[in-house]
mmCIF file of C-alpha atoms in Angstrom:
data_model
loop_
_atom_site.group_PDB
_atom_site.id
_atom_site.type_symbol
_atom_site.label_atom_id
_atom_site.label_comp_id
_atom_site.label_asym_id
_atom_site.label_seq_id
_atom_site.Cartn_x
_atom_site.Cartn_y
_atom_site.Cartn_z
ATOM 1 C CA MET R 1 125.352 94.539 112.838
ATOM 2 C CA ASP R 2 124.394 93.368 116.714
ATOM 3 C CA THR R 3 120.934 93.561 116.156
ATOM 4 C CA ALA R 4 120.944 91.602 113.225
ATOM 5 C CA ARG R 5 123.545 89.293 115.091
ATOM 6 C CA ASP R 6 120.486 88.773 117.689
ATOM 7 C CA SER R 7 117.785 88.494 115.185
ATOM 8 C CA ILE R 8 119.347 85.259 113.399
ATOM 9 C CA ALA R 9 120.191 84.076 117.059
ATOM 10 C CA ASN R 10 117.581 84.650 118.603
ATOM 11 C CA THR R 11 115.156 81.925 115.838
ATOM 12 C CA VAL R 12 117.675 79.870 115.904
ATOM 13 C CA HIS R 13 116.682 79.153 119.276
ATOM 14 C CA ILE R 14 113.925 78.950 118.462
ATOM 15 C CA ALA R 15 113.526 76.722 115.447
ATOM 16 C CA GLU R 16 116.214 74.325 117.363
ATOM 17 C CA ASN R 17 113.437 74.230 120.429
ATOM 18 C CA MET R 18 110.708 73.145 118.612
ATOM 19 C CA THR R 19 111.958 70.620 116.189
ATOM 20 C CA GLY R 20 114.694 69.113 118.651
ATOM 21 C CA GLU R 21 117.161 69.429 116.822
ATOM 22 C CA THR R 22 120.928 70.798 116.418
ATOM 23 C CA VAL R 23 120.674 73.551 113.463
ATOM 24 C CA LYS R 24 123.891 73.553 111.785
ATOM 25 C CA SER R 25 124.015 75.674 108.732
ATOM 26 C CA VAL R 26 121.545 78.182 107.073
ATOM 27 C CA ILE R 27 120.541 79.145 103.415
ATOM 28 C CA VAL R 28 120.431 82.287 103.432
ATOM 29 C CA SER R 29 118.341 85.352 101.690
ATOM 30 C CA VAL R 30 119.518 88.211 99.999
ATOM 31 C CA ASN R 31 118.471 91.532 99.505
ATOM 32 C CA CYS R 32 121.258 93.711 100.480
ATOM 33 C CA GLY R 33 124.051 94.881 97.461
ATOM 34 C CA ARG R 34 121.816 95.850 95.079
ATOM 35 C CA PRO R 35 122.046 92.458 92.905
ATOM 36 C CA LYS R 36 123.026 92.970 89.209
ATOM 37 C CA SER R 37 120.470 90.604 87.006
ATOM 38 C CA GLU R 38 121.932 89.728 83.394
ATOM 39 C CA ILE R 39 122.782 87.243 80.457
ATOM 40 C CA VAL R 40 126.895 85.983 79.635
ATOM 41 C CA SER R 41 129.174 83.892 78.144
ATOM 42 C CA PHE R 42 131.747 80.963 78.767
ATOM 43 C CA GLU R 43 133.801 78.956 77.492
ATOM 44 C CA ALA R 44 136.099 76.079 77.971
ATOM 45 C CA PRO R 45 138.120 73.475 75.129
ATOM 46 C CA ILE R 46 136.461 70.115 75.424
ATOM 47 C CA ALA R 47 138.672 67.371 76.388
ATOM 48 C CA ASN R 48 138.302 63.910 74.594
ATOM 49 C CA GLY R 49 135.789 65.763 71.654
ATOM 50 C CA GLU R 50 132.777 64.480 73.197
ATOM 51 C CA VAL R 51 130.905 66.705 75.508
ATOM 52 C CA GLY R 52 130.402 64.198 79.130
ATOM 53 C CA PRO R 53 129.954 65.837 82.523
ATOM 54 C CA ALA R 54 133.679 67.083 83.414
ATOM 55 C CA ASP R 55 133.182 69.059 79.883
ATOM 56 C CA ILE R 56 129.744 70.631 81.383
ATOM 57 C CA ARG R 57 131.277 70.828 84.673
ATOM 58 C CA ARG R 58 134.563 72.791 83.703
ATOM 59 C CA VAL R 59 132.308 75.306 81.540
ATOM 60 C CA LEU R 60 130.071 76.461 84.087
ATOM 61 C CA GLN R 61 132.402 76.678 86.946
ATOM 62 C CA ARG R 62 134.095 79.938 84.764
ATOM 63 C CA GLY R 63 131.621 81.840 86.148
ATOM 64 C CA ARG R 64 133.409 82.244 89.098
ATOM 65 C CA ARG R 65 135.461 84.347 88.053
ATOM 66 C CA ILE R 66 132.859 87.321 88.239
ATOM 67 C CA GLU R 67 133.521 87.071 91.607
ATOM 68 C CA ASN R 68 137.410 87.677 91.457
ATOM 69 C CA GLU R 69 137.367 89.856 88.672
ATOM 70 C CA LEU R 70 134.222 92.428 89.379
ATOM 71 C CA ASP R 71 134.632 92.142 93.683
ATOM 72 C CA ARG R 72 131.043 91.169 93.764
ATOM 73 C CA ALA R 73 129.548 87.737 94.923
ATOM 74 C CA LEU R 74 128.724 84.999 92.946
ATOM 75 C CA ILE R 75 124.419 84.435 94.611
ATOM 76 C CA HIS R 76 123.611 82.488 91.336
ATOM 77 C CA SER R 77 124.762 81.331 87.853
ATOM 78 C CA ILE R 78 121.759 80.230 85.953
ATOM 79 C CA PRO R 79 122.685 77.592 82.547
ATOM 80 C CA VAL R 80 120.124 78.661 80.128
ATOM 81 C CA GLY R 81 121.295 78.029 76.749
ATOM 82 C CA PHE R 82 124.409 75.752 75.822
ATOM 83 C CA ARG R 83 126.065 75.560 71.961
ATOM 84 C CA LEU R 84 129.164 73.906 70.508
ATOM 85 C CA ASP R 85 131.546 75.151 67.704
ATOM 86 C CA GLU R 86 129.569 76.808 65.981
ATOM 87 C CA ALA R 87 126.037 75.550 66.692
ATOM 88 C CA ARG R 88 123.767 77.759 68.927
ATOM 89 C CA GLY R 89 120.264 76.670 70.729
ATOM 90 C CA ILE R 90 121.637 73.493 71.972
ATOM 91 C CA ARG R 91 119.185 72.018 75.152
ATOM 92 C CA ASP R 92 121.135 69.361 76.335
ATOM 93 C CA PRO R 93 125.168 68.602 74.352
ATOM 94 C CA ARG R 94 125.551 65.000 76.399
ATOM 95 C CA GLY R 95 127.208 62.818 74.075
ATOM 96 C CA LEU R 96 128.199 65.425 70.625
ATOM 97 C CA PHE R 97 130.982 66.019 69.592
ATOM 98 C CA GLY R 98 133.267 69.154 68.945
ATOM 99 C CA GLU R 99 135.802 70.984 70.243
ATOM 100 C CA THR R 100 134.886 73.751 71.568
ATOM 101 C CA LEU R 101 131.286 73.911 74.211
ATOM 102 C CA GLY R 102 129.973 77.118 75.615
ATOM 103 C CA ALA R 103 127.495 78.549 77.891
ATOM 104 C CA GLU R 104 125.103 81.407 77.837
ATOM 105 C CA VAL R 105 125.064 81.646 81.993
ATOM 106 C CA HIS R 106 122.176 84.032 84.134
ATOM 107 C CA THR R 107 123.630 85.365 86.859
ATOM 108 C CA VAL R 108 122.831 87.034 89.666
ATOM 109 C CA THR R 109 126.208 88.713 91.536
ATOM 110 C CA ALA R 110 126.218 91.588 94.572
ATOM 111 C CA GLU R 111 128.120 93.636 95.813
ATOM 112 C CA ALA R 112 131.103 92.037 97.705
ATOM 113 C CA GLY R 113 131.264 94.126 101.029
ATOM 114 C CA PRO R 114 127.569 93.864 102.097
ATOM 115 C CA VAL R 115 127.361 90.082 101.349
ATOM 116 C CA ARG R 116 130.072 89.750 102.897
ATOM 117 C CA SER R 117 129.026 91.307 105.580
ATOM 118 C CA LEU R 118 126.047 89.320 105.992
ATOM 119 C CA ALA R 119 127.601 85.985 106.213
ATOM 120 C CA ALA R 120 129.806 87.408 108.780
ATOM 121 C CA CYS R 121 126.923 88.442 110.611
ATOM 122 C CA VAL R 122 125.799 84.112 110.112
ATOM 123 C CA ARG R 123 128.924 82.538 111.215
ATOM 124 C CA ASP R 124 129.734 85.094 114.025
ATOM 125 C CA CYS R 125 126.436 82.741 115.335
ATOM 126 C CA HIS R 126 128.527 79.623 114.957
ATOM 127 C CA LEU R 127 126.384 78.609 111.772
ATOM 128 C CA GLU R 128 127.747 77.763 107.954
ATOM 129 C CA ILE R 129 126.370 78.540 105.061
ATOM 130 C CA ASP R 130 124.869 76.162 102.428
ATOM 131 C CA ARG R 131 123.863 78.678 99.919
ATOM 132 C CA PHE R 132 122.885 82.326 99.286
ATOM 133 C CA VAL R 133 119.288 82.307 97.275
ATOM 134 C CA ILE R 134 118.796 85.812 95.868
ATOM 135 C CA ALA R 135 115.085 87.088 98.604
ATOM 136 C CA PRO R 136 112.515 87.206 95.205
ATOM 137 C CA TYR R 137 113.595 83.816 93.529
ATOM 138 C CA ALA R 138 112.632 82.766 97.548
ATOM 139 C CA ALA R 139 109.542 84.525 97.208
ATOM 140 C CA GLY R 140 109.098 82.857 92.844
ATOM 141 C CA LEU R 141 109.092 79.416 94.405
ATOM 142 C CA ALA R 142 107.217 79.598 97.557
ATOM 143 C CA THR R 143 103.563 81.628 94.717
ATOM 144 C CA LEU R 144 104.505 81.063 91.131
ATOM 145 C CA VAL R 145 102.658 78.157 89.944
ATOM 146 C CA GLU R 146 103.505 76.121 86.846
ATOM 147 C CA ASP R 147 101.956 77.986 84.557
ATOM 148 C CA GLU R 148 103.458 81.417 85.822
ATOM 149 C CA TRP R 149 106.454 79.568 85.499
ATOM 150 C CA THR R 150 106.101 78.801 81.217
ATOM 151 C CA LEU R 151 104.352 81.510 80.566
ATOM 152 C CA GLY R 152 106.068 83.879 83.154
ATOM 153 C CA ALA R 153 105.393 86.181 85.452
ATOM 154 C CA THR R 154 106.870 89.243 87.480
ATOM 155 C CA VAL R 155 107.371 88.843 91.571
ATOM 156 C CA ILE R 156 107.418 92.089 93.811
ATOM 157 C CA ASP R 157 108.797 91.012 97.115
ATOM 158 C CA MET R 158 107.689 93.706 99.157
ATOM 159 C CA GLY R 159 109.564 93.846 102.083
ATOM 160 C CA ALA R 160 110.387 96.768 104.881
ATOM 161 C CA GLY R 161 114.050 97.874 103.595
ATOM 162 C CA VAL R 162 113.882 97.118 99.417
ATOM 163 C CA THR R 163 111.455 95.764 97.319
ATOM 164 C CA GLY R 164 112.892 92.652 95.467
ATOM 165 C CA VAL R 165 112.070 91.965 91.776
ATOM 166 C CA ALA R 166 112.548 88.738 90.198
ATOM 167 C CA VAL R 167 111.068 87.896 86.724
ATOM 168 C CA PHE R 168 110.691 83.967 85.447
ATOM 169 C CA ALA R 169 109.783 82.814 82.094
ATOM 170 C CA ASP R 170 110.888 79.060 80.983
ATOM 171 C CA GLY R 171 110.788 77.794 83.411
ATOM 172 C CA GLU R 172 113.425 79.241 84.985
ATOM 173 C CA ILE R 173 114.164 83.563 86.868
ATOM 174 C CA VAL R 174 115.817 84.939 84.102
ATOM 175 C CA HIS R 175 115.757 88.683 85.409
ATOM 176 C CA ALA R 176 116.217 89.636 89.131
ATOM 177 C CA ASP R 177 116.660 93.430 91.286
ATOM 178 C CA THR R 178 115.961 94.929 93.497
ATOM 179 C CA VAL R 179 114.988 99.073 94.519
ATOM 180 C CA PRO R 180 115.831 100.020 98.566
ATOM 181 C CA ILE R 181 112.587 101.343 99.051
ATOM 182 C CA GLY R 182 110.983 99.316 101.314
ATOM 183 C CA GLY R 183 107.104 98.898 104.095
ATOM 184 C CA GLU R 184 109.272 100.819 106.820
ATOM 185 C CA GLN R 185 109.395 103.596 104.252
ATOM 186 C CA VAL R 186 105.522 103.563 104.449
ATOM 187 C CA THR R 187 106.065 103.642 108.529
ATOM 188 C CA ARG R 188 108.353 106.198 108.471
ATOM 189 C CA ASP R 189 106.431 108.509 106.200
ATOM 190 C CA LEU R 190 103.547 108.361 108.447
ATOM 191 C CA ALA R 191 104.947 108.702 111.603
ATOM 192 C CA HIS R 192 106.844 112.312 109.778
ATOM 193 C CA GLY R 193 103.226 113.505 108.358
ATOM 194 C CA LEU R 194 100.815 112.123 111.644
ATOM 195 C CA SER R 195 103.717 113.605 113.928
ATOM 196 C CA THR R 196 102.921 110.112 115.647
ATOM 197 C CA PRO R 197 105.225 108.322 117.329
ATOM 198 C CA ILE R 198 107.340 105.149 114.730
ATOM 199 C CA GLU R 199 105.374 102.301 116.237
ATOM 200 C CA GLN R 200 102.468 104.094 116.257
ATOM 201 C CA ALA R 201 102.852 105.083 112.441
ATOM 202 C CA GLU R 202 103.395 100.795 112.403
ATOM 203 C CA LEU R 203 99.695 100.512 114.376
ATOM 204 C CA LEU R 204 98.100 102.278 111.834
ATOM 205 C CA LYS R 205 99.607 102.167 108.481
ATOM 206 C CA ILE R 206 97.885 97.573 109.143
ATOM 207 C CA ARG R 207 94.824 98.546 111.188
ATOM 208 C CA TYR R 208 93.640 101.938 108.141
ATOM 209 C CA GLY R 209 96.807 101.999 105.929
ATOM 210 C CA SER R 210 95.226 101.661 102.076
ATOM 211 C CA ALA R 211 96.998 102.283 99.216
ATOM 212 C CA LEU R 212 93.569 104.195 97.155
ATOM 213 C CA THR R 213 91.450 106.221 98.822
ATOM 214 C CA GLN R 214 87.572 105.523 99.011
ATOM 215 C CA PRO R 215 84.620 107.828 98.919
ATOM 216 C CA SER R 216 84.574 107.466 102.943
ATOM 217 C CA ASP R 217 87.725 108.513 104.176
ATOM 218 C CA ASP R 218 87.227 112.231 104.630
ATOM 219 C CA ARG R 219 84.147 110.921 107.426
ATOM 220 C CA SER R 220 85.678 108.024 108.805
ATOM 221 C CA ILE R 221 88.231 109.416 111.305
ATOM 222 C CA ILE R 222 91.028 107.419 113.251
ATOM 223 C CA GLU R 223 92.450 108.852 116.566
ATOM 224 C CA ILE R 224 96.583 109.015 115.916
ATOM 225 C CA PRO R 225 98.700 109.180 119.266
ATOM 226 C CA ALA R 226 100.779 112.119 119.935
ATOM 227 C CA ILE R 227 104.820 111.521 119.882
ATOM 228 C CA GLY R 228 105.882 111.578 123.400
ATOM 229 C CA ALA R 229 101.976 110.552 124.311
ATOM 230 C CA ASP R 230 101.143 109.789 127.805
ATOM 231 C CA GLU R 231 97.897 109.436 129.989
ATOM 232 C CA HIS R 232 98.050 113.343 130.112
ATOM 233 C CA VAL R 233 98.715 114.211 126.253
ATOM 234 C CA PRO R 234 95.522 113.293 124.348
ATOM 235 C CA SER R 235 95.576 112.051 120.842
ATOM 236 C CA HIS R 236 94.674 114.166 117.845
ATOM 237 C CA PRO R 237 91.677 113.412 115.209
ATOM 238 C CA ALA R 238 92.499 113.044 111.764
ATOM 239 C CA PRO R 239 89.995 110.817 108.138
ATOM 240 C CA LYS R 240 91.402 108.118 107.361
ATOM 241 C CA SER R 241 91.801 109.669 103.330
ATOM 242 C CA LEU R 242 94.813 111.675 105.357
ATOM 243 C CA LEU R 243 96.792 108.841 106.086
ATOM 244 C CA THR R 244 95.833 107.102 102.274
ATOM 245 C CA GLY R 245 97.419 110.583 100.960
ATOM 246 C CA ILE R 246 100.851 109.671 102.713
ATOM 247 C CA ILE R 247 101.342 106.230 102.004
ATOM 248 C CA ARG R 248 99.723 106.749 98.489
ATOM 249 C CA PRO R 249 102.713 108.365 97.061
ATOM 250 C CA ARG R 250 105.299 106.005 98.439
ATOM 251 C CA ILE R 251 103.170 102.990 96.969
ATOM 252 C CA GLU R 252 103.451 104.424 93.446
ATOM 253 C CA GLU R 253 107.277 105.425 94.306
ATOM 254 C CA THR R 254 108.133 102.418 94.305
ATOM 255 C CA LEU R 255 106.469 100.677 91.528
ATOM 256 C CA GLU R 256 106.804 103.320 88.944
ATOM 257 C CA LEU R 257 110.456 102.824 90.108
ATOM 258 C CA VAL R 258 109.969 98.713 89.316
ATOM 259 C CA ARG R 259 108.673 99.507 86.275
ATOM 260 C CA SER R 260 110.521 101.198 85.212
ATOM 261 C CA ARG R 261 113.701 98.978 86.140
ATOM 262 C CA LEU R 262 111.609 96.651 83.928
ATOM 263 C CA GLU R 263 110.760 98.135 81.086
ATOM 264 C CA GLU R 264 115.498 98.617 80.563
ATOM 265 C CA THR R 265 114.898 95.019 79.925
ATOM 266 C CA PRO R 266 113.678 92.950 77.606
ATOM 267 C CA TYR R 267 111.031 90.997 79.973
ATOM 268 C CA LEU R 268 108.128 93.635 80.486
ATOM 269 C CA ALA R 269 106.184 92.680 77.687
ATOM 270 C CA ARG R 270 106.192 89.182 78.701
ATOM 271 C CA ALA R 271 106.106 88.140 81.980
ATOM 272 C CA GLY R 272 105.005 91.856 82.782
ATOM 273 C CA ARG R 273 101.579 90.495 81.568
ATOM 274 C CA ARG R 274 100.924 88.388 85.419
ATOM 275 C CA ILE R 275 102.068 90.150 88.162
ATOM 276 C CA VAL R 276 102.139 87.968 91.469
ATOM 277 C CA LEU R 277 102.596 90.167 95.141
ATOM 278 C CA SER R 278 104.917 89.490 98.063
ATOM 279 C CA GLY R 279 106.217 90.383 101.461
ATOM 280 C CA GLY R 280 104.360 91.709 104.379
ATOM 281 C CA ALA R 281 104.427 94.835 102.731
ATOM 282 C CA CYS R 282 101.678 93.942 100.127
ATOM 283 C CA GLN R 283 99.434 93.357 102.472
ATOM 284 C CA LEU R 284 97.972 96.825 101.963
ATOM 285 C CA LYS R 285 93.768 97.682 100.747
ATOM 286 C CA GLY R 286 94.676 98.410 97.282
ATOM 287 C CA LEU R 287 98.097 97.454 96.681
ATOM 288 C CA PRO R 288 97.121 94.897 94.437
ATOM 289 C CA GLN R 289 94.125 97.328 92.441
ATOM 290 C CA LEU R 290 96.547 100.221 92.448
ATOM 291 C CA ALA R 291 99.584 97.266 90.613
ATOM 292 C CA SER R 292 97.409 97.008 88.134
ATOM 293 C CA THR R 293 96.610 100.098 87.190
ATOM 294 C CA ILE R 294 100.502 101.404 86.819
ATOM 295 C CA PHE R 295 101.464 97.994 84.789
ATOM 296 C CA ASP R 296 98.054 97.462 82.701
ATOM 297 C CA SER R 297 98.787 94.008 84.459
ATOM 298 C CA LYS R 298 96.517 91.317 85.626
ATOM 299 C CA VAL R 299 98.278 91.382 89.496
ATOM 300 C CA ARG R 300 97.125 88.878 92.639
ATOM 301 C CA ILE R 301 98.791 88.234 96.171
ATOM 302 C CA GLY R 302 101.062 85.279 96.173
ATOM 303 C CA ARG R 303 100.131 82.620 99.103
ATOM 304 C CA ALA R 304 102.557 80.209 99.476
ATOM 305 C CA ILE R 305 102.120 76.497 97.738
ATOM 306 C CA PRO R 306 100.948 73.970 100.434
ATOM 307 C CA PHE R 307 103.588 70.741 100.682
ATOM 308 C CA ASP R 308 104.120 68.510 102.994
ATOM 309 C CA GLY R 309 105.401 70.089 106.994
ATOM 310 C CA LEU R 310 104.105 73.779 105.961
ATOM 311 C CA ALA R 311 102.673 75.321 108.566
ATOM 312 C CA GLU R 312 99.434 76.655 107.250
ATOM 313 C CA THR R 313 100.914 80.299 109.584
ATOM 314 C CA ALA R 314 104.204 80.134 107.436
ATOM 315 C CA MET R 315 101.610 80.252 103.767
ATOM 316 C CA GLY R 316 100.978 84.155 103.926
ATOM 317 C CA GLN R 317 102.106 87.198 102.952
ATOM 318 C CA ALA R 318 105.488 88.201 104.983
ATOM 319 C CA TYR R 319 106.655 84.891 105.259
ATOM 320 C CA THR R 320 106.933 83.830 100.822
ATOM 321 C CA THR R 321 110.923 84.330 101.453
ATOM 322 C CA CYS R 322 111.220 81.316 104.571
ATOM 323 C CA THR R 323 108.651 78.971 102.328
ATOM 324 C CA GLY R 324 110.678 79.866 99.440
ATOM 325 C CA LEU R 325 114.191 79.103 100.982
ATOM 326 C CA LEU R 326 112.110 75.762 102.321
ATOM 327 C CA ARG R 327 111.396 75.159 99.369
ATOM 328 C CA PHE R 328 114.453 75.386 97.671
ATOM 329 C CA ALA R 329 116.169 73.535 100.625
ATOM 330 C CA ALA R 330 114.022 71.373 100.104
ATOM 331 C CA GLU R 331 114.586 70.773 95.845
ATOM 332 C CA ASN R 332 117.752 71.229 96.026
ATOM 333 C CA ARG R 333 120.667 70.156 98.429
ATOM 334 C CA ALA R 334 124.315 72.266 98.744
ATOM 335 C CA ASN R 335 127.052 70.591 97.264
ATOM 336 C CA ALA R 336 130.545 69.552 98.006
ATOM 337 C CA ASP R 337 132.425 69.914 95.698
ATOM 338 C CA GLY R 338 131.326 73.906 93.796
ATOM 339 C CA ILE R 339 129.389 72.634 91.358
ATOM 340 C CA GLY R 340 126.748 73.339 93.701
ATOM 341 C CA SER R 341 126.741 76.267 94.009
ATOM 342 C CA ALA R 342 126.723 77.460 90.701
ATOM 343 C CA LEU R 343 123.851 74.953 89.115
ATOM 344 C CA GLY R 344 121.558 75.243 92.516
ATOM 345 C CA THR R 345 119.514 77.843 90.771
ATOM 346 C CA PHE R 346 119.488 75.807 87.743
ATOM 347 C CA VAL R 347 118.455 73.014 89.937
ATOM 348 C CA ALA R 348 115.799 73.836 91.288
ATOM 349 C CA ALA R 349 114.072 75.254 88.306
ATOM 350 C CA GLN R 350 114.306 71.978 87.333
ATOM 351 C CA ALA R 351 111.537 70.519 89.975
ATOM 352 C CA ASP R 352 108.086 69.528 88.533
ATOM 353 C CA ASN R 353 109.656 70.095 84.561
ATOM 354 C CA ARG R 354 108.989 72.982 84.920
ATOM 355 C CA SER R 355 112.681 74.572 82.828
ATOM 356 C CA ARG R 356 112.382 74.319 78.808
ATOM 357 C CA PHE R 357 116.223 71.428 80.237
ATOM 358 C CA GLY R 358 112.984 69.297 80.935
ATOM 359 C CA ARG R 359 114.889 65.528 81.565
ATOM 360 C CA PHE R 360 118.579 67.102 81.143
ATOM 361 C CA GLY R 361 118.018 68.887 84.443
ATOM 362 C CA GLY R 362 117.305 65.798 86.256
ATOM 363 C CA TRP R 363 120.080 64.813 84.626
ATOM 364 C CA MET R 364 122.114 68.032 86.304
ATOM 365 C CA LYS R 365 119.971 67.212 89.382
ATOM 366 C CA GLU R 366 122.413 63.978 89.570
ATOM 367 C CA HIS R 367 124.603 64.182 88.794
ATOM 368 C CA PHE R 368 126.056 67.469 89.851
ATOM 369 C CA ARG R 369 125.446 67.022 94.135
#
């Protein structure tokens, strides 16, 4: 916890010095607490027979009961469709008449304990939390082009500790998940397998690491620093193929676990046609080719899509989640009345008319700030 607090405080201090502004509140990415994604239904009576803003607000606020009933933190609550009495598939219920308004809502929740711990770290730094955003969703905001939002794509965000997964279709995030393996595990595998310090293993991974073996790897010799080595203890030579032999099984395990999780959902056949890799751990050579084989899909490395004010140095794979949070903040202002937390991700998904809800999304954004 102390390390996390120090990291947050130092980052904010640097940002304040660079901009001359005082940071009072933040939007925080979440990859902890075993995020769970599901479609749930809520309904509420229509007050005066005609659907108005208050009725839409009332039915969407029903999603807050999940936090109390399941002891899970509600990260996102995204409307994917409305129904009016027995009529389903309604995109825009405004002005329609009926007795009961229902909503199909995509919820993303996480275990409350880890989220509370993360929140405590942030607040100990004298910062308020405007919103939580699931990390792979932020990565998708940063990297996906319009056609990928509409036709379907899966973002695999390969971080240090975990790998996040987000599936997008019809302009919305429709599924989110995480697997508890990341680039840090690859580094530890190398440290153990090569008998080298963790810091040196990380450097070796960055300089020579690959997910695929090349014909010349057996002849390419690299020097491996020994544990506890100093200037009097020589390093030992090893073929580059030894590194790949350690790295590849862990990467395969990670991607196959992601595929297995996606196979349990109804989205693999559609969104699995296009895979976008993001995060610092996706920079290994040969990773897109290996992922393409495992998923039998087109795979590309995601880079942040430029927007005004985004520095060139922030467009790399390691910064996609942070860049996505910037885009989220620009497109979706936090709300004081509480409904913003329920609609935040939905509103962001409407940008540039990416959602099937079209103009109704713009209306939601205008009326529920």
